[in-house]
């Protein structure tokens, strides 16, 4: 007969435990909430009160329901209070010895039929289970942060967990309104195994001063639609917890150097900069436990000053593909006269049709009125020649993604364009400096990377090479602001900010699938429901194109030579087989019927 979980225990009321208590109590389950000391208990109680008060203020919880929720929670110091519970969820710090000691104690104290669950993010559930005499009743129950909000729970079954225990825990997850994925015991399970390499790499960018904390977070929010940037997320997780997770993943997840904690994390932990919980991490918060960021010494001025920017009145766009069409549309809509040069294809029909279609769609959606539609088209000169670019102030190149093609074009632009013109390449995977050095004016050359689709994404990465002048960077930033875009400024490394962080994560997802650890649906689910991502990694891959992702990943790998960044063989094979995603009707999923 299935177990009834009417009274559960939660041990450790920190970042996760307090949220887990809330999840149970909100769903009618009585909770014994246990901490190690009175002050820690008071902190846990305050966290729960803050969270439920917030829910009441937002109209998501009635006052009477809040009071009923609190009446179901029995706050206690010490494990002895857990004698009569049906299930215990442990959420103490991520240290194996501590958890093993705790489980041995729980085994001694709790009834023989009690299920013991750990909320560990990365430690081996098996290692924890064998510290008890009931390993068949031990599971991983991995909630996500914040536990009351995130829908996913990873249920981790070890080789000794009894099948009926897994069934009953899965049923409990459903009763709590959660979606579970059940997986075996592997460091980082699904979501953290895909998340933490990315988070660690973002810290590496801060440490190397590659881009600012604000720009890295903005890039991932605006470039990928993520709910928060990696550094803000690390502050939410807690730097101490993140350090332990990375350490375990490095040691037990294949010694991938991408999981070796970036030294900056350890320094921050040692200095007590743990994130939101201590009031300071990558950002500064108005008080410990608060989500409100306050300005500090690293906060940039509210408006970026661009004192040296040169005026830009006319723009040339070279290229005939989808990106070129998007750029012609974006510049013309922002009021710039645009010369559209078809570049290497010699045909303007495609690009003018694409721009007209996009503008028609904008009118149909009510995003553009008929007069603006006409005015926008009137600003565009179709089929301009390269020679006609002699007088423009900015040229944006969007021709084929091949260094020789781009270099030849920039050599021609160098001959044709007047001095001081800003020359921009939209390359997403080639070194910008290679293109710049095809001209005699590398100081005026930079990268403008518009994440796909260019006409819709609000972000532009401004890529400066080691030869780009401050004036060119300022001009590019000012032009992007006139387009209504947010810019992030970064150096000339493969993938810039967004792709450098996104592509390895996508590649890791393919490796996980290839290893048979989880299915396409489970992995997509885990990232959407556990991390709040708008789309799962396989949805992203099918949308951007497997060939595009592979080319980008190859560029990142070529530059960094990090073994863990080598393209997944499965990705290579799918591309070879012509499974490119939506574009070819099949990628990781079959799209032929849609
Ligand atoms: N932070 C996250 O985003 C996150 C997400 C999912 C899972 N987890 C996992 O949840 C667990 C807890 O992480 P956290 O971030 O909540 O840590 P935390 O440091 O915020 O909280 C840990 C709590 O455990 C208490 N504690 C320590 N020893 C105890 C004991 N012997 N008995 C009772 N309480 C004790 C501490 O006083 C503290 O309040 C870890 O295993 C972590 O990997 C964390």
mmCIF file of N, CA and C and ligand atoms in Angstrom, residues 11-17 34-36 40 43 79 90-94 98-99 102 119-121 142-145 236-238 240-241 245 277, ligand 1:
data_model
loop_
_atom_site.group_PDB
_atom_site.id
_atom_site.type_symbol
_atom_site.label_atom_id
_atom_site.label_comp_id
_atom_site.label_asym_id
_atom_site.label_seq_id
_atom_site.Cartn_x
_atom_site.Cartn_y
_atom_site.Cartn_z
ATOM 1 N N UNK A 11 15.402 19.231 7.733
ATOM 2 C CA UNK A 11 16.573 19.523 8.571
ATOM 3 C C UNK A 11 17.446 20.561 7.870
ATOM 4 N N UNK A 12 17.675 21.689 8.527
ATOM 5 C CA UNK A 12 18.455 22.777 7.934
ATOM 6 C C UNK A 12 17.499 23.752 7.274
ATOM 7 N N UNK A 13 17.425 24.975 7.841
ATOM 8 C CA UNK A 13 16.431 25.945 7.344
ATOM 9 C C UNK A 13 17.122 27.146 6.697
ATOM 10 N N UNK A 14 18.131 26.848 5.866
ATOM 11 C CA UNK A 14 18.849 27.920 5.172
ATOM 12 C C UNK A 14 18.149 28.280 3.872
ATOM 13 N N UNK A 15 18.956 28.605 2.874
ATOM 14 C CA UNK A 15 18.430 29.045 1.582
ATOM 15 C C UNK A 15 17.371 28.066 1.060
ATOM 16 N N UNK A 16 17.645 26.783 1.130
ATOM 17 C CA UNK A 16 16.714 25.794 0.573
ATOM 18 C C UNK A 16 15.700 25.283 1.585
ATOM 19 N N UNK A 17 16.186 24.952 2.789
ATOM 20 C CA UNK A 17 15.315 24.288 3.765
ATOM 21 C C UNK A 17 14.067 25.094 4.085
ATOM 22 N N UNK A 34 13.702 21.620 11.601
ATOM 23 C CA UNK A 34 14.781 21.442 12.580
ATOM 24 C C UNK A 34 16.027 22.228 12.201
ATOM 25 N N UNK A 35 16.584 22.884 13.187
ATOM 26 C CA UNK A 35 17.870 23.569 12.998
ATOM 27 C C UNK A 35 18.844 23.129 14.080
ATOM 28 N N UNK A 36 20.069 23.658 13.924
ATOM 29 C CA UNK A 36 21.143 23.217 14.798
ATOM 30 C C UNK A 36 21.210 24.053 16.083
ATOM 31 N N UNK A 40 19.871 29.941 14.627
ATOM 32 C CA UNK A 40 19.627 29.457 13.254
ATOM 33 C C UNK A 40 18.138 29.179 13.058
ATOM 34 N N UNK A 43 16.412 32.403 12.433
ATOM 35 C CA UNK A 43 16.658 32.866 11.049
ATOM 36 C C UNK A 43 15.739 32.123 10.084
ATOM 37 N N UNK A 79 17.682 16.895 16.327
ATOM 38 C CA UNK A 79 17.047 15.856 15.510
ATOM 39 C C UNK A 79 16.040 14.999 16.276
ATOM 40 N N UNK A 90 16.592 16.402 4.132
ATOM 41 C CA UNK A 90 17.781 17.056 4.700
ATOM 42 C C UNK A 90 18.253 18.161 3.775
ATOM 43 N N UNK A 91 18.514 19.357 4.343
ATOM 44 C CA UNK A 91 19.009 20.489 3.537
ATOM 45 C C UNK A 91 20.084 21.236 4.324
ATOM 46 N N UNK A 92 21.081 20.471 4.795
ATOM 47 C CA UNK A 92 22.207 21.091 5.512
ATOM 48 C C UNK A 92 23.319 21.349 4.496
ATOM 49 N N UNK A 93 24.386 22.053 4.879
ATOM 50 C CA UNK A 93 25.413 22.405 3.888
ATOM 51 C C UNK A 93 25.982 21.200 3.122
ATOM 52 N N UNK A 94 26.500 21.529 1.950
ATOM 53 C CA UNK A 94 26.911 20.502 0.979
ATOM 54 C C UNK A 94 28.269 19.874 1.357
ATOM 55 N N UNK A 98 29.354 15.712 6.849
ATOM 56 C CA UNK A 98 28.241 16.223 7.656
ATOM 57 C C UNK A 98 26.961 15.451 7.326
ATOM 58 N N UNK A 99 26.715 15.262 6.049
ATOM 59 C CA UNK A 99 25.458 14.596 5.649
ATOM 60 C C UNK A 99 25.488 13.130 6.083
ATOM 61 N N UNK A 102 24.832 12.976 9.745
ATOM 62 C CA UNK A 102 23.424 13.317 9.990
ATOM 63 C C UNK A 102 22.500 12.139 9.655
ATOM 64 N N UNK A 119 18.590 16.687 -0.046
ATOM 65 C CA UNK A 119 18.426 17.721 -1.073
ATOM 66 C C UNK A 119 19.779 18.051 -1.716
ATOM 67 N N UNK A 120 20.753 17.174 -1.537
ATOM 68 C CA UNK A 120 22.079 17.475 -2.083
ATOM 69 C C UNK A 120 21.998 17.827 -3.570
ATOM 70 N N UNK A 121 22.894 18.740 -3.978
ATOM 71 C CA UNK A 121 22.922 19.163 -5.381
ATOM 72 C C UNK A 121 23.916 18.351 -6.184
ATOM 73 N N UNK A 142 15.722 16.572 -4.929
ATOM 74 C CA UNK A 142 16.451 17.806 -5.217
ATOM 75 C C UNK A 142 15.493 18.901 -5.668
ATOM 76 N N UNK A 143 15.187 19.797 -4.731
ATOM 77 C CA UNK A 143 14.340 20.954 -5.033
ATOM 78 C C UNK A 143 15.217 22.047 -5.643
ATOM 79 N N UNK A 144 14.566 22.998 -6.301
ATOM 80 C CA UNK A 144 15.309 24.097 -6.933
ATOM 81 C C UNK A 144 14.993 25.412 -6.236
ATOM 82 N N UNK A 145 15.875 26.320 -6.388
ATOM 83 C CA UNK A 145 15.848 27.587 -5.664
ATOM 84 C C UNK A 145 15.182 28.675 -6.505
ATOM 85 N N UNK A 236 22.236 34.219 -5.519
ATOM 86 C CA UNK A 236 21.013 33.600 -4.982
ATOM 87 C C UNK A 236 21.317 32.208 -4.417
ATOM 88 N N UNK A 237 22.111 31.447 -5.140
ATOM 89 C CA UNK A 237 22.449 30.084 -4.702
ATOM 90 C C UNK A 237 23.273 30.129 -3.416
ATOM 91 N N UNK A 238 24.179 31.098 -3.328
ATOM 92 C CA UNK A 238 25.134 31.155 -2.209
ATOM 93 C C UNK A 238 26.489 30.684 -2.726
ATOM 94 N N UNK A 240 29.159 29.847 -1.116
ATOM 95 C CA UNK A 240 29.721 28.702 -0.385
ATOM 96 C C UNK A 240 29.133 27.396 -0.913
ATOM 97 N N UNK A 241 27.820 27.396 -1.110
ATOM 98 C CA UNK A 241 27.165 26.204 -1.656
ATOM 99 C C UNK A 241 27.680 25.933 -3.077
ATOM 100 N N UNK A 245 29.521 22.564 -4.541
ATOM 101 C CA UNK A 245 28.938 21.826 -5.671
ATOM 102 C C UNK A 245 29.979 21.666 -6.783
ATOM 103 N N UNK A 277 22.647 35.858 0.984
ATOM 104 C CA UNK A 277 22.464 35.498 2.398
ATOM 105 C C UNK A 277 23.375 36.297 3.319
HETATM 106 N N1 LIG B 1 21.356 27.088 -2.589
HETATM 107 C C1 LIG B 1 20.768 26.521 -3.630
HETATM 108 O O1 LIG B 1 20.443 27.189 -4.604
HETATM 109 C C2 LIG B 1 20.487 25.034 -3.610
HETATM 110 C C3 LIG B 1 19.602 24.514 -4.561
HETATM 111 C C4 LIG B 1 19.280 23.163 -4.517
HETATM 112 C C5 LIG B 1 19.873 22.352 -3.560
HETATM 113 N N2 LIG B 1 20.753 22.892 -2.648
HETATM 114 C C6 LIG B 1 21.323 21.982 -1.644
HETATM 115 O O2 LIG B 1 20.604 22.157 -0.440
HETATM 116 C C7 LIG B 1 21.458 21.923 0.666
HETATM 117 C C8 LIG B 1 21.440 23.133 1.579
HETATM 118 O O3 LIG B 1 21.972 24.245 0.854
HETATM 119 P P1 LIG B 1 21.617 25.741 1.248
HETATM 120 O O4 LIG B 1 22.062 26.575 0.110
HETATM 121 O O5 LIG B 1 20.222 25.817 1.731
HETATM 122 O O6 LIG B 1 22.623 25.947 2.489
HETATM 123 P P2 LIG B 1 22.573 27.080 3.612
HETATM 124 O O7 LIG B 1 23.970 27.240 4.059
HETATM 125 O O8 LIG B 1 21.833 28.269 3.126
HETATM 126 O O9 LIG B 1 21.697 26.402 4.780
HETATM 127 C C9 LIG B 1 22.111 25.281 5.492
HETATM 128 C C10 LIG B 1 21.396 25.285 6.842
HETATM 129 O O10 LIG B 1 21.684 24.061 7.508
HETATM 130 C C11 LIG B 1 21.824 24.335 8.890
HETATM 131 N N3 LIG B 1 22.567 23.223 9.513
HETATM 132 C C12 LIG B 1 23.883 22.977 9.467
HETATM 133 N N4 LIG B 1 24.152 21.841 10.171
HETATM 134 C C13 LIG B 1 22.980 21.388 10.662
HETATM 135 C C14 LIG B 1 22.612 20.274 11.451
HETATM 136 N N5 LIG B 1 23.504 19.403 11.866
HETATM 137 N N6 LIG B 1 21.313 20.131 11.776
HETATM 138 C C15 LIG B 1 20.377 21.002 11.364
HETATM 139 N N7 LIG B 1 20.685 22.088 10.590
HETATM 140 C C16 LIG B 1 21.963 22.271 10.242
HETATM 141 C C17 LIG B 1 22.543 25.667 8.917
HETATM 142 O O11 LIG B 1 22.361 26.311 10.166
HETATM 143 C C18 LIG B 1 21.875 26.409 7.759
HETATM 144 O O12 LIG B 1 20.759 27.151 8.174
HETATM 145 C C19 LIG B 1 22.824 21.597 0.102
HETATM 146 O O13 LIG B 1 22.973 20.219 0.013
HETATM 147 C C20 LIG B 1 22.759 22.230 -1.279
HETATM 148 O O14 LIG B 1 23.636 21.622 -2.196
HETATM 149 C C21 LIG B 1 21.050 24.204 -2.655
#
